[in-house]
mmCIF file of C-alpha atoms in Angstrom:
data_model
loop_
_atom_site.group_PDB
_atom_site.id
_atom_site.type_symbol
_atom_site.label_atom_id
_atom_site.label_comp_id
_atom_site.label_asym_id
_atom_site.label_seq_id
_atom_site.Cartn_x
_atom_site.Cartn_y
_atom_site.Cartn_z
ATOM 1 C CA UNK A 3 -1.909 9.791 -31.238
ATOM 2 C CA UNK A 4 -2.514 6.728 -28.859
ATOM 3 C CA UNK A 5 -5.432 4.681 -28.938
ATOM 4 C CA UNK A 6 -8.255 6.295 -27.225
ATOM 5 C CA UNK A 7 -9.498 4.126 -23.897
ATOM 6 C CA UNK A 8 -12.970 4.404 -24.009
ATOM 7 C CA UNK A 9 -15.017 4.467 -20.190
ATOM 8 C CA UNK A 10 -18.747 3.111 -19.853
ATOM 9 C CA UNK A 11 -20.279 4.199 -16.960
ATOM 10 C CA UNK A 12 -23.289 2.298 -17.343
ATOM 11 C CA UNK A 13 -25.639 2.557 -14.042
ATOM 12 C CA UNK A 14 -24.200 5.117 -11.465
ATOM 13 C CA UNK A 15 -25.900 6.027 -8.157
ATOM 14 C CA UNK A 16 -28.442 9.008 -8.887
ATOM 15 C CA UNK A 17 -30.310 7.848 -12.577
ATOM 16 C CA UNK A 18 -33.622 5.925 -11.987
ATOM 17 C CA UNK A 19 -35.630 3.492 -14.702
ATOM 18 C CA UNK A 20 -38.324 6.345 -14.538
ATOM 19 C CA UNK A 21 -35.836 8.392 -15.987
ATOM 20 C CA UNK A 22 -34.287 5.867 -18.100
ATOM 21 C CA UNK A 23 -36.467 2.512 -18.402
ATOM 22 C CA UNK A 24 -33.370 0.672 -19.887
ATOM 23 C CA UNK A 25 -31.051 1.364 -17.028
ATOM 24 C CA UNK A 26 -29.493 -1.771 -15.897
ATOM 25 C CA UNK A 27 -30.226 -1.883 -12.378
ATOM 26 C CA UNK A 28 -29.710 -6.289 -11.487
ATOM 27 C CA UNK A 29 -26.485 -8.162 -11.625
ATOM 28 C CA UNK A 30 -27.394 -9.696 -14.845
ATOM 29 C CA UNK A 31 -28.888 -6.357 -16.541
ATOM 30 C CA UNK A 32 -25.281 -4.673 -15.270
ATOM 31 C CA UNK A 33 -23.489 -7.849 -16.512
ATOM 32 C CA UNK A 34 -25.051 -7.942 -19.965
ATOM 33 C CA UNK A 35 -24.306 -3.953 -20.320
ATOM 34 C CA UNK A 36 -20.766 -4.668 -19.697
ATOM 35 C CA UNK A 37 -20.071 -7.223 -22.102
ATOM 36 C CA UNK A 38 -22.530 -5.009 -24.276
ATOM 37 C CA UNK A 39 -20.316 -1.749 -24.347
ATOM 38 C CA UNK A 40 -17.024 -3.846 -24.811
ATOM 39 C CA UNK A 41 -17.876 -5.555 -27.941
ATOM 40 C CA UNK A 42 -19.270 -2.120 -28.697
ATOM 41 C CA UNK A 43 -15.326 -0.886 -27.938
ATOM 42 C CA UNK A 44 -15.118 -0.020 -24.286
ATOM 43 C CA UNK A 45 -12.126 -0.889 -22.961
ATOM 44 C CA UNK A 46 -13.260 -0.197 -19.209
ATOM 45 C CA UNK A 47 -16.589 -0.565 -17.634
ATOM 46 C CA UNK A 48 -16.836 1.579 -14.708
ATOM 47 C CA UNK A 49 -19.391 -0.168 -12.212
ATOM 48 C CA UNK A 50 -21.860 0.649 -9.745
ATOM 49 C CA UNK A 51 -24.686 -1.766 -8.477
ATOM 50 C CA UNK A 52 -28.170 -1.585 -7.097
ATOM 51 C CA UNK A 53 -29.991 -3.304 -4.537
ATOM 52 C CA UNK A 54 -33.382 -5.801 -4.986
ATOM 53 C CA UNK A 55 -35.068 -2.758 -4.881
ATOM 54 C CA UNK A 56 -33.123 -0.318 -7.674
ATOM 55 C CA UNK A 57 -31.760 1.356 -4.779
ATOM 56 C CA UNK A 58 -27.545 2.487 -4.808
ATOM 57 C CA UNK A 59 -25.793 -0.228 -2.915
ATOM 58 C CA UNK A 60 -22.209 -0.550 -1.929
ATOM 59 C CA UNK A 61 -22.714 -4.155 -1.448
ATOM 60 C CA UNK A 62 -19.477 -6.072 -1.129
ATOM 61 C CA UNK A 63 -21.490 -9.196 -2.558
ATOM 62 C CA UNK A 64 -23.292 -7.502 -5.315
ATOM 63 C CA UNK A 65 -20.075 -6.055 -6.580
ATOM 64 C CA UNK A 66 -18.585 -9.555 -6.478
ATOM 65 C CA UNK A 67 -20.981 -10.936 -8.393
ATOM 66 C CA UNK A 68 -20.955 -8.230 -10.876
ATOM 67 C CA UNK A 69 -17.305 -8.201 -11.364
ATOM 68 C CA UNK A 70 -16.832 -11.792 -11.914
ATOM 69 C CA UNK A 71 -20.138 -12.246 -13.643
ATOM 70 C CA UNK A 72 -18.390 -9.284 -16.241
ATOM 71 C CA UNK A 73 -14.779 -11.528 -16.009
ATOM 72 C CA UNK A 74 -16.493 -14.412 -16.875
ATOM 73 C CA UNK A 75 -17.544 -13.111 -20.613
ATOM 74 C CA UNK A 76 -15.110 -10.849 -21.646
ATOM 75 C CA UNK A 77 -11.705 -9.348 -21.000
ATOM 76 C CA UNK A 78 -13.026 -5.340 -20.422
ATOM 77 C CA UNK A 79 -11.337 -3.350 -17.527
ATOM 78 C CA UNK A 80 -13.201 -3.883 -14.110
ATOM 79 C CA UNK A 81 -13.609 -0.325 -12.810
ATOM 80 C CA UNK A 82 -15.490 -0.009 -9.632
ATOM 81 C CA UNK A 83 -16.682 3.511 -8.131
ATOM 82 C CA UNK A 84 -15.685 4.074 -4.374
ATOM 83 C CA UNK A 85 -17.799 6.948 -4.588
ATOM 84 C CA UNK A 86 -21.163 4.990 -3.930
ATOM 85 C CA UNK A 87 -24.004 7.460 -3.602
ATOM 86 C CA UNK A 88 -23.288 11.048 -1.427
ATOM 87 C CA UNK A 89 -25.477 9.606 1.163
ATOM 88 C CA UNK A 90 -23.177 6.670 2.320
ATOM 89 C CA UNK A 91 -20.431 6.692 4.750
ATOM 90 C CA UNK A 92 -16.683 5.933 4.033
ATOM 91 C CA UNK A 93 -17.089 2.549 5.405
ATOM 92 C CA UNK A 94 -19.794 1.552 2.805
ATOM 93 C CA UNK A 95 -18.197 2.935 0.285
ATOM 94 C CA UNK A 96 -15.039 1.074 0.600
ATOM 95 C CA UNK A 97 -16.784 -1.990 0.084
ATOM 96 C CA UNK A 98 -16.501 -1.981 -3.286
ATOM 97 C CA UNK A 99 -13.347 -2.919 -3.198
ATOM 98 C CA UNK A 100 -13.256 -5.800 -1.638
ATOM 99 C CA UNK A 101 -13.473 -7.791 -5.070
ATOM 100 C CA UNK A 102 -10.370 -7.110 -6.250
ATOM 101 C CA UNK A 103 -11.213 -4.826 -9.586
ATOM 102 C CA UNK A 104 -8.539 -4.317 -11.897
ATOM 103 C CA UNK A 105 -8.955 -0.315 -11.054
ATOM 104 C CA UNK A 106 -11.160 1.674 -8.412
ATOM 105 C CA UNK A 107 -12.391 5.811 -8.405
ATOM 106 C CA UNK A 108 -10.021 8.062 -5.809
ATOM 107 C CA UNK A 109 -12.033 11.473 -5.558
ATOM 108 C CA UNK A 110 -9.400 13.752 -3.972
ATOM 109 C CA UNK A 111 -11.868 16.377 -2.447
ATOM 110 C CA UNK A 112 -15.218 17.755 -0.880
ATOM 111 C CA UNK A 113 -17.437 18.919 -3.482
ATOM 112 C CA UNK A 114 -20.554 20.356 -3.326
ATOM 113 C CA UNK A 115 -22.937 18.006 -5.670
ATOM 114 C CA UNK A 116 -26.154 19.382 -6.612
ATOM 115 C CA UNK A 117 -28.167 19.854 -3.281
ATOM 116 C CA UNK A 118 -25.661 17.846 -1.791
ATOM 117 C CA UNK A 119 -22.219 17.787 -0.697
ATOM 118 C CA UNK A 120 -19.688 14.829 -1.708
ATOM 119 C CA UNK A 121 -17.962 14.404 1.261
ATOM 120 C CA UNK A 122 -13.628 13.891 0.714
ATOM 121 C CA UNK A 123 -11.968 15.011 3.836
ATOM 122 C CA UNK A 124 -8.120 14.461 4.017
ATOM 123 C CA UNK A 125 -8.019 11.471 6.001
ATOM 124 C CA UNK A 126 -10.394 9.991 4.413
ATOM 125 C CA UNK A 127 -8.981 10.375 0.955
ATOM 126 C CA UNK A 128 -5.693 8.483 2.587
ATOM 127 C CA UNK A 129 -7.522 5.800 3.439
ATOM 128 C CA UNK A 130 -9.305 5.090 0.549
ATOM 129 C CA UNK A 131 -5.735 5.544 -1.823
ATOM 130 C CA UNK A 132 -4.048 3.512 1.724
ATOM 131 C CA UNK A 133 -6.731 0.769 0.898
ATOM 132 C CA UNK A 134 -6.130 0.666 -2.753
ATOM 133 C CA UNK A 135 -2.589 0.474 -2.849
ATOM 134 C CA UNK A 136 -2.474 -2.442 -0.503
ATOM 135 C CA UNK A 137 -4.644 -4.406 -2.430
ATOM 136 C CA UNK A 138 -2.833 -3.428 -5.659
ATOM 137 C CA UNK A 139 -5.758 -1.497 -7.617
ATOM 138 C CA UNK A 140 -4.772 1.053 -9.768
ATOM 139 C CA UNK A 141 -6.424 4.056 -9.131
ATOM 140 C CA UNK A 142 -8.598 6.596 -11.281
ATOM 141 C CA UNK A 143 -8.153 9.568 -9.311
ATOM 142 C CA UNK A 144 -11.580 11.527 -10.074
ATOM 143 C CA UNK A 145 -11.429 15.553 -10.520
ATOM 144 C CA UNK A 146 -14.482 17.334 -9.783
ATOM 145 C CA UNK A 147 -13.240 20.869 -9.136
ATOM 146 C CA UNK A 148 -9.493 22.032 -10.061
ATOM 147 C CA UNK A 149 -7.991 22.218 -6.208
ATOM 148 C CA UNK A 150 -8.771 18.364 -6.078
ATOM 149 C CA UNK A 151 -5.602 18.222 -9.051
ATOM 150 C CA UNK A 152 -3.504 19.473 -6.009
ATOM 151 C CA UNK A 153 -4.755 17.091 -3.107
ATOM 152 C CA UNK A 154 -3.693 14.370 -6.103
ATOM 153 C CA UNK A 155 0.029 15.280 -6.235
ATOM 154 C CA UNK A 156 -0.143 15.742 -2.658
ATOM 155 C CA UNK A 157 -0.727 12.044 -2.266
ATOM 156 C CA UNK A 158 1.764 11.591 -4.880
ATOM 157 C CA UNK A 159 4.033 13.067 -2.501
ATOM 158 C CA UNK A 160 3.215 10.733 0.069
ATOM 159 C CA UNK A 161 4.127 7.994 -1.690
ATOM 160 C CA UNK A 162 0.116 6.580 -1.929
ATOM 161 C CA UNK A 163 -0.705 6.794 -5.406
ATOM 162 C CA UNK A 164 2.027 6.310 -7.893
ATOM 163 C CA UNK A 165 3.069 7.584 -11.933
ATOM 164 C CA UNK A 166 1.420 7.081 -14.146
ATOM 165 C CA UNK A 167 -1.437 8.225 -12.746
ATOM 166 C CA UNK A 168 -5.187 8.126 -14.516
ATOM 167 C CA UNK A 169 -7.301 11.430 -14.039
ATOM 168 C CA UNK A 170 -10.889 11.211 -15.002
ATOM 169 C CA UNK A 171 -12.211 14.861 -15.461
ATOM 170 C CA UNK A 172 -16.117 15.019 -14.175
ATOM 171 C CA UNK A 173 -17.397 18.512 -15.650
ATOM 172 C CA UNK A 174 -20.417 19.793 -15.472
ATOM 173 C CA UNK A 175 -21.867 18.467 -12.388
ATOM 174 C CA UNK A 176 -23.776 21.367 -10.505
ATOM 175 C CA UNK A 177 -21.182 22.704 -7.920
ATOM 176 C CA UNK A 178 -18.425 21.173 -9.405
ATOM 177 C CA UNK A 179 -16.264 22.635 -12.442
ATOM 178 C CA UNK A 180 -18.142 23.655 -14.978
ATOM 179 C CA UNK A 181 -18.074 22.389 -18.924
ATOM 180 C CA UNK A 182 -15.981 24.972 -20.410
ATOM 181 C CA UNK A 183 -13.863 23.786 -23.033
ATOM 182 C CA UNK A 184 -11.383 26.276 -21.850
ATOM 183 C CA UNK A 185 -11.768 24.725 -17.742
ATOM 184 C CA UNK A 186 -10.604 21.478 -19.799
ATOM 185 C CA UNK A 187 -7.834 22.548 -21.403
ATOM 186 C CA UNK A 188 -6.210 23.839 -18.070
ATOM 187 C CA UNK A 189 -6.873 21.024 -16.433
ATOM 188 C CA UNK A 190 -4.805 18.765 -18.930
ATOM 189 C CA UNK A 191 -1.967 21.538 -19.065
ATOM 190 C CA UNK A 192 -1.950 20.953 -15.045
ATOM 191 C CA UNK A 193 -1.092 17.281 -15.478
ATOM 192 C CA UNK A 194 2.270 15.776 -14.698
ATOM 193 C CA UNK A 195 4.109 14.356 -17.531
ATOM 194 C CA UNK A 196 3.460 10.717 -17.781
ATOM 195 C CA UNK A 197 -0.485 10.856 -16.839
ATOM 196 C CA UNK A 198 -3.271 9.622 -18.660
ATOM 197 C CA UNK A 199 -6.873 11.547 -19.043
ATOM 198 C CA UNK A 200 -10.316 10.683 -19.653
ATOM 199 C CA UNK A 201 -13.242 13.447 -19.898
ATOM 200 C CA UNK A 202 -16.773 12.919 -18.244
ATOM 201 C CA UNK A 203 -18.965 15.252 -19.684
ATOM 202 C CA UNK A 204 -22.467 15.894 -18.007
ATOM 203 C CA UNK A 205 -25.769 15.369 -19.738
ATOM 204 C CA UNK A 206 -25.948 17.655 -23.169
ATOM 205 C CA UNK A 207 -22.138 18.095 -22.605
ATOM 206 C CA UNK A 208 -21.284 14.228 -23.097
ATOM 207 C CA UNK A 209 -20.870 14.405 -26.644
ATOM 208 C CA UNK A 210 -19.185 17.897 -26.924
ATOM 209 C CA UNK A 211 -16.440 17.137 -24.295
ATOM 210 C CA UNK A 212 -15.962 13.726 -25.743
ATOM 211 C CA UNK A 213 -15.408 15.003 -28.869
ATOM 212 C CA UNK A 214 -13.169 18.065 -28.182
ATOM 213 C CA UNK A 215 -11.453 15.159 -25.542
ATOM 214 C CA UNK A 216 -10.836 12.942 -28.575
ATOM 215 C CA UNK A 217 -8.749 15.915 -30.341
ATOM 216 C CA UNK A 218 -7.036 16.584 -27.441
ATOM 217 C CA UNK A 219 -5.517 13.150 -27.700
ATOM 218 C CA UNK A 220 -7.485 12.534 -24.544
ATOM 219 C CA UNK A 221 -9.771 9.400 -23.581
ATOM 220 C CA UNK A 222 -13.601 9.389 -22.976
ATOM 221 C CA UNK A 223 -16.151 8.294 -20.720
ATOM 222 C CA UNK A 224 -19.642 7.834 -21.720
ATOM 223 C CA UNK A 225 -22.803 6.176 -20.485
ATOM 224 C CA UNK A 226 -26.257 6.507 -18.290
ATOM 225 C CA UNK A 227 -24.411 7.695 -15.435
ATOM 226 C CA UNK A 228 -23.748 10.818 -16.803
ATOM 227 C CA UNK A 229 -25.678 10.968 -19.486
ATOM 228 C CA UNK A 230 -29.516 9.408 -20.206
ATOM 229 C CA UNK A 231 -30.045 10.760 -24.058
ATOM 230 C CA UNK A 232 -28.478 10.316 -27.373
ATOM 231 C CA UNK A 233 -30.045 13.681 -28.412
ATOM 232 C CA UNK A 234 -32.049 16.397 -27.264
ATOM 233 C CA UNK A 235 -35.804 14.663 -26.545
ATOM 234 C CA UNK A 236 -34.878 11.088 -27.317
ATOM 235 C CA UNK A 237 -33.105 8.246 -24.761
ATOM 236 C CA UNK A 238 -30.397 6.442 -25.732
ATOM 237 C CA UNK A 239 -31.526 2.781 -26.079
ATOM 238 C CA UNK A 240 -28.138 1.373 -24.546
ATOM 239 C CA UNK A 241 -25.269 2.206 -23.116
ATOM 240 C CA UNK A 242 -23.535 0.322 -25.623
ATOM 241 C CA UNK A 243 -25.028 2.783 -28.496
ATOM 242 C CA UNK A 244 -23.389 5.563 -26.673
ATOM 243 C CA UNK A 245 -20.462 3.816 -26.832
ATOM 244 C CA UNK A 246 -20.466 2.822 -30.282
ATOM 245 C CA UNK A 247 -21.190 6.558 -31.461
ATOM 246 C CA UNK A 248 -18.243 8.216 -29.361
ATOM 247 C CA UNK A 249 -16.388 5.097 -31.702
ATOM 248 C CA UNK A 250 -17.771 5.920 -35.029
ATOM 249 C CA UNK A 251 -16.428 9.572 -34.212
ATOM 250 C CA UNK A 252 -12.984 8.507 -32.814
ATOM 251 C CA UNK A 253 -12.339 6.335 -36.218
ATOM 252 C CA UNK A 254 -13.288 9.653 -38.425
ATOM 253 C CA UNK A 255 -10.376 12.135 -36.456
ATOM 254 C CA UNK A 256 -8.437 8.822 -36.863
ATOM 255 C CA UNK A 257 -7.845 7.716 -33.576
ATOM 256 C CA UNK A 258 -7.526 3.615 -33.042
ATOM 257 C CA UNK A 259 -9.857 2.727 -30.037
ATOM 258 C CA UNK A 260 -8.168 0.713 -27.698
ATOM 259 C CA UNK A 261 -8.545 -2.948 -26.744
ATOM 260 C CA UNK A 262 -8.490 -3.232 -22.958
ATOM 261 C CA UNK A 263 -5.202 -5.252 -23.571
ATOM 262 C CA UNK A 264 -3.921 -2.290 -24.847
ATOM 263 C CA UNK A 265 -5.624 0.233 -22.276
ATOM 264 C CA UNK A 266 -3.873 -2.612 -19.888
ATOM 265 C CA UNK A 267 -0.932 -1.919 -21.082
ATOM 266 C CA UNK A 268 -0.999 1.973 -21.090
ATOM 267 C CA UNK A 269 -2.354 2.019 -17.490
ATOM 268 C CA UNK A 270 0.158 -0.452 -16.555
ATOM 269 C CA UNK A 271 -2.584 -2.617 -14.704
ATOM 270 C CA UNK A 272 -0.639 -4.580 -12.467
ATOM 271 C CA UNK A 273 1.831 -2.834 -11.632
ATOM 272 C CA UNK A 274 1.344 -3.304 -8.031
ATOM 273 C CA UNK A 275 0.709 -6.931 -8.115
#
């Protein structure tokens, strides 16, 4: 089995400190988390940011702060989310990019999202993969719902997203696929040849997906932005102590963690430099 690359999503758009009072909502807090979860064996960081006010900002400067504030300590993969929040336009949402991450979230599809709707029309799905490619971030093309597998190899196709490509499974989300096991397993058995998976379990299902991800000789993402508790009735106290268990369980079905060299090299980071 290859190493497993291990995600922290560490903030994300929706969570709130009344919900979780150790969120890291400032540049620093967000900054600290990252190098935090790395030495605790994440190879990526995935990264949103917050306003002054705790609020989800797409904030070209708050991202670049954030990113090189992260560069600065440590060596982890820079992921940022061009999702944003499902109340911001495409325009906001692509500012994320403009510091240069080492990788960057593709959602290929509309999904509804709780009481919401995640907007991903066609064209604007080009763009975003348009925008990435020219600025040589590898994509992590985000799956929400099993059709958005098929907008993927459509941009394959095109020519706007290139092998191998990184999926990131989100299951569990209310109006998105579900966290069957068995939803899991299809989606993998969808995947072309020389791809790369990670699983994003919601809530309760974190742990379970992770896990069942981890024998699947898949990769995991963990963190407050999918998931606030380390069990039922009790907050995790870090991100980083998410991190370290989905570790401590990797290392007992003997799979090496990755480095982020080594997730580096498996992604082939740089490959459109």
């Amino acid at each position: 089995m290859q190493p497993v690359m291990i995600t922290a999503a560490m903030v994300g758009a929706e969570v709130t400190k009344a919900q979780q009072p150790n969120l890291p909502t400032t540049p620093q807090e967000i900054i600290s988390a990252a190098v935090e979860c790395y030495e605790a064996g994440a190879a990526i960081v995935h990264i949103h940011v917050r306003d002054a006010e705790g609020n989800a900002t797409q904030d070209a400067g708050i991202f670049r702060e954030v990113v090189e504030g992260i560069r600065a300590r440590c060596d982890v993969i820079t992921q940022v989310s061009t999702g944003g929040a499902i109340w911001m336009n495409a325009d906001e949402r692509l500012q994320s990019v403009e510091c240069r991450p080492d990788m960057a979230t593709l959602t290929t599809g509309t999904v509804n999202f709780g009481d919401g709707v995640f907007m991903n029309d066609r064209k604007l799905v080009e763009t975003f993969a348009g925008r990435l490619l020219d600025y040589g971030i590898v994509p992590e093309i985000e799956i929400f719902d099993a059709g958005m597998l098929d907008e993927a190899m459509r941009l394959r196709n095109m020519g706007l997203i290139t092998d191998p490509i990184h999926f990131d499974f989100v299951m569990g989300v209310p109006g998105g696929i579900g966290a069957d096991p068995a939803h899991l397993v299809h989606l993998v058995r969808c995947l072309p040849p020389e791809s790369t998976w990670s699983v994003a379990g919601i809530g309760r299902h974190q742990l379970t997906l992770g896990t069942i991800a981890l024998a699947m000789d898949g990769n995991v993402r963990v963190g407050y932005e999918d998931n606030i508790f380390y069990r039922k009735g009790q907050l995790a106290r870090t991100n980083a102590e998410l991190v370290a268990r989905i570790v401590r369980i990797a290392q007992e079905l003997d799979r090496p963690v990755a480095t982020s060299a080594q997730a580096r090299e498996i992604l082939q980071l740089g490959r459109y430099k």
